[in-house]
Amino acid sequence: MSLTVSTARGVPPVAAARRSGLVLLLVCVAIFMLMLDATVVTAALADIRSRFDASIDGLQWVVDAYSIPLAGFMLTFATLGDRLGRKRMFLSGMAVFTGASLALTLADTIVQLDALRAVQGVGAAMLFATALPLLSAAFPEAAARAKAIGVYGAVMAGATVLGPVIGGALVTEFGWRSIFTVNLPIGTAVLVLTALKMPEPPRAPGLRTDVLGSLLLTGGLVTGVFAVTRSSALGWTSPTVIGLLGAAAVLVIGFLAWQMRGAKHPLLDLAMARKPGFVGTAIVSVGHMATLMAAATYLSLFLMGTLGYTPLQMGLRVIPISVSAMIAAPLTAIFAKKLPISISLTATMALVTVGMFLLGGFGHHDGWTHFLAGEVIGGAGLGALTAANQAASLTFAAPENAGMASATFGTLRQVGMAVGIAGLGSMFSHVAEHKAASGIAAIPGARAVPRELRDQFVHQVGSASGHQVVAALPPGLRDSAPALTRIADQASIDALNSMLTLGSIVAAASVVLALAAFAVDRRRVGRPASEREFTTE
């Protein structure tokens, strides 16, 4: 790999170590930007909703428009990076990401915003696809690689949950456009340093891009997530939703069949799926993103809309997640290599489950401190799982296909995030609207209020506005403001608790299914020493 090759050519060990350190720095800065942009928008959603009069569907797409191309194209760019050069792909991704950030600062409509977030997601996919392979090449020794991945995991986890804090400060002081403006100087600096200083790792020659596989996979992912997103407005039994889910299943099955039987240069090496630990690792990859990570978006909206905090105040109240994650990630990366991933991954997913459970049960008279225990425990699980998952993903393929291996699990994580945002959002919206409609119907004289005004109130509560919707009431409803505030608050509380209950059930199911998958693998391998195959060394 690059460090070994450089030393063999006479580069002093100190210089080689500096090169490796520079690669780690550039990769971590890039990943910090990407993960920040995945979550920083949560602090801006209230402003964006107000600026564009967006529904909860529109708000979901601000997040999912970024996550879907990130999931759909990651495998494609990973194989391209393995074959054409990871440094070249890293540079291309940073250029696309930074350019899209500039365009986002100029967006004038919600459609433009969503479209440009999708372009930004394409750039993020290029960067994510090459990040771990670059580290794997720069740190070929297991011990040094574990430490590097620990730093990477801490940065990834920390950026994920620091997003609301940083975003809150920026939105409070400068408005929602500033969350994209901040990317411009950082992205430019990374581009220049990468072009001048980053070494180019070896590539896998003679292979070509699987164009049909890329189209089938991306089409299946986009269609499936779009179906889940539309379910909040149309219902799960809607012919449109059922048709979209069916089309997504056909496309994904077609992708798998093509990979097994037709592709000369497959996008995904399905032999990885037969290796011990793959299925269990895949389950927790999806599980933690679909639960705690997705729920954090709606928790942020609840803190602003129902508890009345500013974006900055909200961000400071979710910072315990970040602190726990940043402490747990590097410690886990160091110790996890001595443990089977069957233990490290299921134990950390169990922490995420406990955190999700403790977040729920919010009462009408509770304050933000109710969430503190869940944030600390869930954050520790999130950071630990991120590090263990990243390290485990590199064990399923040869070094020259490291991009494919890491991108496979990266794709699964983004699918989990996109589906979790849509699914939990659908639950939140359904419960909030139902409770708001029932509450407003019970107010004396409610029938005298025009139906469109009642529907507008219900719709806004379902969009996670909380009692902020009351401030925008027309004069005809001002006398009912105290009652409507109580209705909006209770509807939002019930919706949050229902959403967190669903997330806890999904998280617990992920632990059980992962344990079952690891147990099947152990029986299949059939000898006690086989447990070593589950380690992250």
PDB file of N, CA and C in Angstrom, residues 307-339:
ATOM      1  N   LEU A 307     -40.979  22.951  22.614  1.00  0.00           N
ATOM      2  CA  LEU A 307     -40.374  23.500  23.828  1.00  0.00           C
ATOM      3  C   LEU A 307     -39.902  24.934  23.646  1.00  0.00           C
ATOM      4  N   GLY A 308     -39.909  25.423  22.411  1.00  0.00           N
ATOM      5  CA  GLY A 308     -39.692  26.847  22.172  1.00  0.00           C
ATOM      6  C   GLY A 308     -38.260  27.327  22.177  1.00  0.00           C
ATOM      7  N   TYR A 309     -37.296  26.437  21.986  1.00  0.00           N
ATOM      8  CA  TYR A 309     -35.899  26.859  21.974  1.00  0.00           C
ATOM      9  C   TYR A 309     -35.497  27.419  20.614  1.00  0.00           C
ATOM     10  N   THR A 310     -34.538  28.337  20.635  1.00  0.00           N
ATOM     11  CA  THR A 310     -33.967  28.823  19.381  1.00  0.00           C
ATOM     12  C   THR A 310     -33.096  27.718  18.787  1.00  0.00           C
ATOM     13  N   PRO A 311     -32.708  27.835  17.513  1.00  0.00           N
ATOM     14  CA  PRO A 311     -31.824  26.802  16.931  1.00  0.00           C
ATOM     15  C   PRO A 311     -30.549  26.582  17.737  1.00  0.00           C
ATOM     16  N   LEU A 312     -29.932  27.651  18.227  1.00  0.00           N
ATOM     17  CA  LEU A 312     -28.712  27.492  19.016  1.00  0.00           C
ATOM     18  C   LEU A 312     -29.005  26.810  20.352  1.00  0.00           C
ATOM     19  N   GLN A 313     -30.058  27.226  21.013  1.00  0.00           N
ATOM     20  CA  GLN A 313     -30.422  26.604  22.279  1.00  0.00           C
ATOM     21  C   GLN A 313     -30.742  25.123  22.084  1.00  0.00           C
ATOM     22  N   MET A 314     -31.414  24.809  20.995  1.00  0.00           N
ATOM     23  CA  MET A 314     -31.701  23.414  20.685  1.00  0.00           C
ATOM     24  C   MET A 314     -30.409  22.631  20.510  1.00  0.00           C
ATOM     25  N   GLY A 315     -29.474  23.197  19.725  1.00  0.00           N
ATOM     26  CA  GLY A 315     -28.224  22.502  19.467  1.00  0.00           C
ATOM     27  C   GLY A 315     -27.457  22.206  20.738  1.00  0.00           C
ATOM     28  N   LEU A 316     -27.439  23.140  21.664  1.00  0.00           N
ATOM     29  CA  LEU A 316     -26.724  22.931  22.920  1.00  0.00           C
ATOM     30  C   LEU A 316     -27.368  21.829  23.756  1.00  0.00           C
ATOM     31  N   ARG A 317     -28.657  21.605  23.593  1.00  0.00           N
ATOM     32  CA  ARG A 317     -29.358  20.593  24.374  1.00  0.00           C
ATOM     33  C   ARG A 317     -29.251  19.194  23.791  1.00  0.00           C
ATOM     34  N   VAL A 318     -28.717  19.072  22.597  1.00  0.00           N
ATOM     35  CA  VAL A 318     -28.440  17.734  22.062  1.00  0.00           C
ATOM     36  C   VAL A 318     -26.934  17.446  22.049  1.00  0.00           C
ATOM     37  N   ILE A 319     -26.129  18.359  22.571  1.00  0.00           N
ATOM     38  CA  ILE A 319     -24.676  18.158  22.560  1.00  0.00           C
ATOM     39  C   ILE A 319     -24.227  16.975  23.424  1.00  0.00           C
ATOM     40  N   PRO A 320     -24.977  16.522  24.452  1.00  0.00           N
ATOM     41  CA  PRO A 320     -24.539  15.315  25.165  1.00  0.00           C
ATOM     42  C   PRO A 320     -24.375  14.105  24.248  1.00  0.00           C
ATOM     43  N   ILE A 321     -25.171  14.022  23.202  1.00  0.00           N
ATOM     44  CA  ILE A 321     -24.995  12.928  22.244  1.00  0.00           C
ATOM     45  C   ILE A 321     -23.606  13.005  21.626  1.00  0.00           C
ATOM     46  N   SER A 322     -23.209  14.202  21.246  1.00  0.00           N
ATOM     47  CA  SER A 322     -21.919  14.403  20.596  1.00  0.00           C
ATOM     48  C   SER A 322     -20.766  14.067  21.528  1.00  0.00           C
ATOM     49  N   VAL A 323     -20.841  14.531  22.755  1.00  0.00           N
ATOM     50  CA  VAL A 323     -19.759  14.294  23.708  1.00  0.00           C
ATOM     51  C   VAL A 323     -19.595  12.791  23.952  1.00  0.00           C
ATOM     52  N   SER A 324     -20.693  12.088  24.180  1.00  0.00           N
ATOM     53  CA  SER A 324     -20.633  10.638  24.403  1.00  0.00           C
ATOM     54  C   SER A 324     -20.075   9.916  23.183  1.00  0.00           C
ATOM     55  N   ALA A 325     -20.527  10.312  22.008  1.00  0.00           N
ATOM     56  CA  ALA A 325     -20.078   9.651  20.785  1.00  0.00           C
ATOM     57  C   ALA A 325     -18.585   9.856  20.559  1.00  0.00           C
ATOM     58  N   MET A 326     -18.114  11.070  20.795  1.00  0.00           N
ATOM     59  CA  MET A 326     -16.710  11.378  20.529  1.00  0.00           C
ATOM     60  C   MET A 326     -15.775  10.704  21.539  1.00  0.00           C
ATOM     61  N   ILE A 327     -16.273  10.431  22.740  1.00  0.00           N
ATOM     62  CA  ILE A 327     -15.470   9.693  23.720  1.00  0.00           C
ATOM     63  C   ILE A 327     -15.467   8.200  23.395  1.00  0.00           C
ATOM     64  N   ALA A 328     -16.623   7.682  23.024  1.00  0.00           N
ATOM     65  CA  ALA A 328     -16.759   6.230  22.822  1.00  0.00           C
ATOM     66  C   ALA A 328     -16.070   5.738  21.555  1.00  0.00           C
ATOM     67  N   ALA A 329     -16.089   6.528  20.477  1.00  0.00           N
ATOM     68  CA  ALA A 329     -15.600   6.040  19.186  1.00  0.00           C
ATOM     69  C   ALA A 329     -14.129   5.628  19.196  1.00  0.00           C
ATOM     70  N   PRO A 330     -13.191   6.484  19.628  1.00  0.00           N
ATOM     71  CA  PRO A 330     -11.786   6.060  19.581  1.00  0.00           C
ATOM     72  C   PRO A 330     -11.470   4.930  20.542  1.00  0.00           C
ATOM     73  N   LEU A 331     -12.125   4.898  21.707  1.00  0.00           N
ATOM     74  CA  LEU A 331     -11.901   3.806  22.645  1.00  0.00           C
ATOM     75  C   LEU A 331     -12.364   2.484  22.052  1.00  0.00           C
ATOM     76  N   THR A 332     -13.503   2.522  21.379  1.00  0.00           N
ATOM     77  CA  THR A 332     -14.039   1.309  20.769  1.00  0.00           C
ATOM     78  C   THR A 332     -13.131   0.797  19.663  1.00  0.00           C
ATOM     79  N   ALA A 333     -12.618   1.691  18.829  1.00  0.00           N
ATOM     80  CA  ALA A 333     -11.766   1.277  17.719  1.00  0.00           C
ATOM     81  C   ALA A 333     -10.509   0.576  18.213  1.00  0.00           C
ATOM     82  N   ILE A 334     -10.002   0.987  19.371  1.00  0.00           N
ATOM     83  CA  ILE A 334      -8.787   0.368  19.916  1.00  0.00           C
ATOM     84  C   ILE A 334      -9.089  -1.019  20.491  1.00  0.00           C
ATOM     85  N   PHE A 335     -10.190  -1.128  21.235  1.00  0.00           N
ATOM     86  CA  PHE A 335     -10.485  -2.383  21.913  1.00  0.00           C
ATOM     87  C   PHE A 335     -11.285  -3.361  21.059  1.00  0.00           C
ATOM     88  N   ALA A 336     -12.032  -2.848  20.084  1.00  0.00           N
ATOM     89  CA  ALA A 336     -12.902  -3.735  19.305  1.00  0.00           C
ATOM     90  C   ALA A 336     -12.108  -4.735  18.487  1.00  0.00           C
ATOM     91  N   LYS A 337     -10.868  -4.388  18.108  1.00  0.00           N
ATOM     92  CA  LYS A 337     -10.094  -5.313  17.284  1.00  0.00           C
ATOM     93  C   LYS A 337      -9.710  -6.571  18.073  1.00  0.00           C
ATOM     94  N   LYS A 338      -9.839  -6.522  19.405  1.00  0.00           N
ATOM     95  CA  LYS A 338      -9.566  -7.687  20.222  1.00  0.00           C
ATOM     96  C   LYS A 338     -10.821  -8.495  20.510  1.00  0.00           C
ATOM     97  N   LEU A 339     -11.961  -7.987  20.076  1.00  0.00           N
ATOM     98  CA  LEU A 339     -13.236  -8.652  20.322  1.00  0.00           C
ATOM     99  C   LEU A 339     -13.854  -9.124  19.015  1.00  0.00           C
TER     100      LEU A 339
END
